[in-house]
Amino acid sequence: MVNVKILGISTSVRHANTEIAVKWAMESAAELPGVETEFVSLAGKTIYPCNNCYRCLNSEADNPCPAYDDDFREICLKMIEPDGIIVGANVDFQTAGVLFHIFKSRLMSLEMNRKVGPEALRNKVFGCIAVGGSPYNGINTAQQYMIMWAIQNDMHVVGCGPDKGITCGGFLGAGGATFLVKGCARIFRGRGPLLPNTPAEKEAIKEDEACFLQCQALGKRVAETAKVIKAGFDTVPPEEMHWQKGPVKIGGYDFGQKQR
């Protein structure tokens, strides 16, 4: 059996719809044998943006970004171990929400740190989830932004379909809307949306069956692809690869972290 670990991260500032969607994906991934999952929410965490001090170049491996004494260190280190990562973000002004941007900026320390090295996220499988208020506004652009970040880190991006007729395929990732078509109709008819931060609004994504199915498919795609990639590295001889597992030297520096 090929055992893998999948990390799910909700980058929303709230314990609400985005968090629910990521948990759906994680529960689905865990249904495959040999899959361990862990969920992390950034809601309520104190994470400051990168200030370009470049102290990460000479920091210790267990503290890649020493610029601030905040909650980033704990979550950052969790990203090195797993074989796959699923990131959920709320849609904000046509892109991923502000907390994803802040967290992403600090993750540069994983690339710059000489003791962790640029391969810290390399070859991990990546899947994204975007949750917006409306199905017509910003879900795809938020997904594109998250995918660009993953590709920059040499991760393997997967979508969520087609999945045996459950989803039709063609998705950049999983996506959901808290207003849905019915909710948008409420606004257009002058009845107003769900009131923000009410219990009903925080769980409105549960009415989006399409999002639920997409998250289920995405979780399994990330997990199964991580298994295939991990098995491949254990099978293909190092001499047949350029970016094989093991310590590497780049620019004269010895990055002693195993590649994945």
Tab-separated table of C-alpha atoms in Angstrom:
chain	number	residue	atom	x	y	z
A	1	MET	CA	0.000	0.000	0.000
A	2	VAL	CA	1.211	3.517	-0.803
A	3	ASN	CA	0.596	5.726	2.208
A	4	VAL	CA	0.234	9.462	1.720
A	5	LYS	CA	-0.672	12.468	3.800
A	6	ILE	CA	-2.962	15.235	2.564
A	7	LEU	CA	-3.071	18.645	4.253
A	8	GLY	CA	-6.154	20.827	3.934
A	9	ILE	CA	-5.916	24.563	4.623
A	10	SER	CA	-8.791	27.017	4.846
A	11	THR	CA	-7.482	30.555	4.312
A	12	SER	CA	-10.761	32.285	5.074
A	13	VAL	CA	-10.812	34.728	7.980
A	14	ARG	CA	-13.944	32.977	9.263
A	15	HIS	CA	-14.895	29.517	10.485
A	16	ALA	CA	-17.589	29.257	7.848
A	17	ASN	CA	-18.322	28.163	4.264
A	18	THR	CA	-14.752	27.815	2.945
A	19	GLU	CA	-13.826	25.715	5.941
A	20	ILE	CA	-16.817	23.438	5.342
A	21	ALA	CA	-15.821	22.934	1.703
A	22	VAL	CA	-12.204	22.038	2.521
A	23	LYS	CA	-13.380	19.548	5.133
A	24	TRP	CA	-15.614	17.921	2.511
A	25	ALA	CA	-12.559	17.361	0.332
A	26	MET	CA	-10.498	16.023	3.219
A	27	GLU	CA	-13.207	13.582	4.282
A	28	SER	CA	-13.418	12.302	0.718
A	29	ALA	CA	-9.635	11.889	0.431
A	30	ALA	CA	-9.599	9.887	3.669
A	31	GLU	CA	-11.978	7.350	2.155
A	32	LEU	CA	-9.121	5.976	0.041
A	33	PRO	CA	-6.935	3.403	1.817
A	34	GLY	CA	-3.598	4.580	3.130
A	35	VAL	CA	-4.549	8.272	3.220
A	36	GLU	CA	-3.884	10.351	6.323
A	37	THR	CA	-5.397	13.821	6.470
A	38	GLU	CA	-4.885	16.948	8.526
A	39	PHE	CA	-6.953	20.127	8.479
A	40	VAL	CA	-5.770	23.624	9.380
A	41	SER	CA	-7.778	26.831	9.476
A	42	LEU	CA	-6.156	30.265	9.347
A	43	ALA	CA	-9.245	31.859	10.888
A	44	GLY	CA	-8.299	33.624	14.104
A	45	LYS	CA	-4.584	33.218	13.419
A	46	THR	CA	-2.189	36.154	13.501
A	47	ILE	CA	-0.160	36.131	10.292
A	48	TYR	CA	1.644	39.238	9.087
A	49	PRO	CA	2.619	39.859	5.444
A	50	CYS	CA	6.156	39.400	4.151
A	51	ASN	CA	8.261	42.546	4.615
A	52	ASN	CA	11.050	41.485	2.200
A	53	CYS	CA	13.683	41.452	4.930
A	54	TYR	CA	15.230	38.241	3.507
A	55	ARG	CA	16.161	36.996	6.951
A	56	CYS	CA	14.791	33.671	5.724
A	57	LEU	CA	18.021	33.169	3.730
A	58	ASN	CA	19.965	32.392	6.896
A	59	SER	CA	17.230	31.264	9.271
A	60	GLU	CA	16.970	27.818	10.831
A	61	ALA	CA	15.029	25.048	9.116
A	62	ASP	CA	12.524	24.869	11.976
A	63	ASN	CA	11.798	28.599	11.676
A	64	PRO	CA	11.995	29.492	7.962
A	65	CYS	CA	10.596	33.009	8.462
A	66	PRO	CA	11.877	34.665	11.662
A	67	ALA	CA	10.606	38.132	10.709
A	68	TYR	CA	7.656	37.950	13.091
A	69	ASP	CA	6.664	36.032	16.189
A	70	ASP	CA	3.234	35.055	14.903
A	71	ASP	CA	1.260	31.938	13.997
A	72	PHE	CA	2.889	31.462	10.595
A	73	ARG	CA	5.730	29.237	11.785
A	74	GLU	CA	3.472	26.446	13.051
A	75	ILE	CA	1.444	26.267	9.849
A	76	CYS	CA	4.401	26.744	7.521
A	77	LEU	CA	6.204	23.695	8.903
A	78	LYS	CA	3.087	21.578	8.390
A	79	MET	CA	3.377	22.153	4.627
A	80	ILE	CA	6.747	20.400	4.269
A	81	GLU	CA	5.643	16.898	5.262
A	82	PRO	CA	2.434	16.115	3.269
A	83	ASP	CA	2.309	14.594	-0.201
A	84	GLY	CA	-0.690	16.688	-1.243
A	85	ILE	CA	-2.179	20.032	-0.241
A	86	ILE	CA	-5.729	21.308	-0.719
A	87	VAL	CA	-6.183	25.041	-0.206
A	88	GLY	CA	-9.528	26.757	0.143
A	89	ALA	CA	-10.019	30.503	-0.176
A	90	ASN	CA	-12.951	32.857	-0.095
A	91	VAL	CA	-13.498	35.014	-3.179
A	92	ASP	CA	-12.768	38.686	-2.598
A	93	PHE	CA	-12.774	41.304	-5.373
A	94	GLN	CA	-12.360	38.759	-8.184
A	95	THR	CA	-9.486	36.885	-6.546
A	96	ALA	CA	-8.601	34.829	-3.493
A	97	GLY	CA	-9.196	36.507	-0.157
A	98	VAL	CA	-6.662	38.672	1.633
A	99	LEU	CA	-5.536	36.003	4.093
A	100	PHE	CA	-4.455	33.728	1.241
A	101	HIS	CA	-2.364	36.583	-0.197
A	102	ILE	CA	-0.696	37.265	3.149
A	103	PHE	CA	-0.011	33.593	3.825
A	104	LYS	CA	1.332	33.085	0.297
A	105	SER	CA	3.737	36.008	0.660
A	106	ARG	CA	5.270	34.517	3.790
A	107	LEU	CA	5.617	31.091	2.168
A	108	MET	CA	8.420	32.553	0.066
A	109	SER	CA	10.561	31.705	3.080
A	110	LEU	CA	10.270	27.993	2.232
A	111	GLU	CA	11.896	28.718	-1.119
A	112	MET	CA	14.531	31.142	0.133
A	113	ASN	CA	15.653	29.308	3.260
A	114	ARG	CA	18.992	27.596	2.519
A	115	LYS	CA	18.297	24.802	4.996
A	116	VAL	CA	14.864	23.963	3.594
A	117	GLY	CA	15.477	24.812	-0.027
A	118	PRO	CA	13.403	25.523	-3.103
A	119	GLU	CA	12.207	21.921	-3.255
A	120	ALA	CA	10.131	22.199	-0.071
A	121	LEU	CA	6.847	22.156	-2.009
A	122	ARG	CA	8.165	20.547	-5.196
A	123	ASN	CA	6.162	17.573	-6.514
A	124	LYS	CA	3.397	17.889	-3.969
A	125	VAL	CA	-0.066	17.531	-5.465
A	126	PHE	CA	-2.210	20.653	-5.274
A	127	GLY	CA	-5.949	21.182	-5.448
A	128	CYS	CA	-7.860	24.403	-4.819
A	129	ILE	CA	-11.321	25.387	-3.650
A	130	ALA	CA	-12.846	28.844	-4.081
A	131	VAL	CA	-16.037	29.904	-2.334
A	132	GLY	CA	-17.814	33.094	-3.354
A	133	GLY	CA	-21.069	34.809	-2.666
A	134	SER	CA	-22.275	34.438	-6.239
A	135	PRO	CA	-21.692	31.705	-8.832
A	136	TYR	CA	-21.061	34.427	-11.430
A	137	ASN	CA	-18.398	36.484	-9.735
A	138	GLY	CA	-14.730	35.620	-9.249
A	139	ILE	CA	-14.618	31.892	-8.507
A	140	ASN	CA	-12.534	31.003	-11.565
A	141	THR	CA	-10.192	33.966	-11.204
A	142	ALA	CA	-9.563	33.072	-7.554
A	143	GLN	CA	-8.782	29.508	-8.596
A	144	GLN	CA	-6.414	30.740	-11.309
A	145	TYR	CA	-4.510	32.828	-8.787
A	146	MET	CA	-4.067	29.894	-6.430
A	147	ILE	CA	-3.030	27.619	-9.291
A	148	MET	CA	-0.387	30.103	-10.466
A	149	TRP	CA	1.119	30.078	-6.989
A	150	ALA	CA	1.207	26.268	-6.985
A	151	ILE	CA	2.881	26.105	-10.389
A	152	GLN	CA	5.501	28.634	-9.280
A	153	ASN	CA	6.396	26.190	-6.522
A	154	ASP	CA	6.593	23.277	-8.993
A	155	MET	CA	3.572	21.513	-7.567
A	156	HIS	CA	1.308	19.189	-9.551
A	157	VAL	CA	-2.124	20.763	-10.024
A	158	VAL	CA	-5.194	18.571	-10.415
A	159	GLY	CA	-8.825	19.406	-11.021
A	160	CYS	CA	-11.941	17.674	-9.754
A	161	GLY	CA	-13.472	15.885	-12.683
A	162	PRO	CA	-14.910	14.203	-14.542
A	163	ASP	CA	-15.675	11.750	-11.767
A	164	LYS	CA	-17.715	8.772	-12.975
A	165	GLY	CA	-20.582	10.913	-14.110
A	166	ILE	CA	-20.915	12.787	-10.810
A	167	THR	CA	-19.161	15.911	-12.063
A	168	CYS	CA	-18.911	16.938	-15.691
A	169	GLY	CA	-15.228	17.888	-15.644
A	170	GLY	CA	-13.654	21.061	-16.930
A	171	PHE	CA	-13.212	22.587	-13.475
A	172	LEU	CA	-10.012	24.355	-12.400
A	173	GLY	CA	-10.798	23.197	-8.890
A	174	ALA	CA	-13.831	22.949	-6.659
A	175	GLY	CA	-16.013	26.015	-6.408
A	176	GLY	CA	-19.102	27.002	-4.531
A	177	ALA	CA	-21.435	29.925	-3.978
A	178	THR	CA	-23.273	30.910	-0.828
A	179	PHE	CA	-26.056	32.826	-2.598
A	180	LEU	CA	-26.583	30.323	-5.410
A	181	VAL	CA	-29.086	31.096	-8.125
A	182	LYS	CA	-31.940	31.258	-5.640
A	183	GLY	CA	-29.980	33.625	-3.446
A	184	CYS	CA	-29.166	35.905	-6.370
A	185	ALA	CA	-32.845	35.962	-7.234
A	186	ARG	CA	-33.561	37.180	-3.699
A	187	ILE	CA	-31.308	40.173	-4.288
A	188	PHE	CA	-32.725	41.019	-7.696
A	189	ARG	CA	-36.252	40.929	-6.294
A	190	GLY	CA	-35.298	43.357	-3.542
A	191	ARG	CA	-35.483	40.854	-0.720
A	192	GLY	CA	-31.764	41.050	0.081
A	193	PRO	CA	-29.149	38.335	0.620
A	194	LEU	CA	-28.672	36.277	3.725
A	195	LEU	CA	-27.464	38.514	6.525
A	196	PRO	CA	-23.660	38.205	6.908
A	197	ASN	CA	-22.220	36.248	9.816
A	198	THR	CA	-25.544	34.733	10.797
A	199	PRO	CA	-25.571	30.968	11.400
A	200	ALA	CA	-27.538	30.409	8.186
A	201	GLU	CA	-25.112	32.483	6.090
A	202	LYS	CA	-22.035	30.792	7.545
A	203	GLU	CA	-23.345	27.395	6.441
A	204	ALA	CA	-25.048	28.460	3.211
A	205	ILE	CA	-22.571	26.398	1.164
A	206	LYS	CA	-24.340	23.280	2.429
A	207	GLU	CA	-27.143	24.126	-0.015
A	208	ASP	CA	-24.685	23.951	-2.940
A	209	GLU	CA	-24.795	20.291	-3.934
A	210	ALA	CA	-22.537	20.880	-6.937
A	211	CYS	CA	-19.809	22.255	-4.659
A	212	PHE	CA	-20.140	19.234	-2.390
A	213	LEU	CA	-19.674	16.836	-5.311
A	214	GLN	CA	-16.743	18.830	-6.677
A	215	CYS	CA	-15.014	18.846	-3.284
A	216	GLN	CA	-15.518	15.095	-2.993
A	217	ALA	CA	-13.980	14.517	-6.416
A	218	LEU	CA	-11.119	16.935	-5.752
A	219	GLY	CA	-10.178	15.235	-2.496
A	220	LYS	CA	-9.885	11.863	-4.158
A	221	ARG	CA	-7.990	13.258	-7.165
A	222	VAL	CA	-5.386	14.869	-4.923
A	223	ALA	CA	-4.988	11.713	-2.823
A	224	GLU	CA	-4.763	9.244	-5.703
A	225	THR	CA	-2.369	11.433	-7.701
A	226	ALA	CA	-0.163	11.817	-4.632
A	227	LYS	CA	-0.049	8.027	-4.370
A	228	VAL	CA	0.996	7.658	-8.004
A	229	ILE	CA	3.724	10.300	-7.746
A	230	LYS	CA	5.100	8.884	-4.518
A	231	ALA	CA	5.128	5.360	-5.954
A	232	GLY	CA	6.856	6.666	-9.070
A	233	PHE	CA	9.730	8.216	-7.144
A	234	ASP	CA	10.164	4.928	-5.306
A	235	THR	CA	10.255	3.016	-8.593
A	236	VAL	CA	12.207	5.104	-11.106
A	237	PRO	CA	15.989	4.876	-10.514
A	238	PRO	CA	17.626	8.194	-9.510
A	239	GLU	CA	19.996	8.042	-12.472
A	240	GLU	CA	16.982	8.289	-14.792
A	241	MET	CA	15.812	11.570	-13.254
A	242	HIS	CA	17.113	15.101	-12.954
A	243	TRP	CA	15.149	16.186	-9.884
A	244	GLN	CA	15.475	12.918	-7.994
A	245	LYS	CA	14.924	12.604	-4.293
A	246	GLY	CA	17.743	13.478	-1.948
A	247	PRO	CA	19.974	16.449	-1.073
A	248	VAL	CA	20.751	18.882	-3.878
A	249	LYS	CA	23.174	21.735	-4.364
A	250	ILE	CA	21.979	24.907	-6.019
A	251	GLY	CA	24.191	27.958	-6.449
A	252	GLY	CA	26.851	26.399	-4.280
A	253	TYR	CA	24.534	25.921	-1.325
A	254	ASP	CA	23.693	22.491	0.006
A	255	PHE	CA	19.938	22.192	0.442
A	256	GLY	CA	19.764	19.096	2.592
A	257	GLN	CA	16.008	18.663	2.424
A	258	LYS	CA	14.606	15.649	0.607
A	259	GLN	CA	12.774	16.491	-2.549
A	260	ARG	CA	9.254	15.231	-2.999
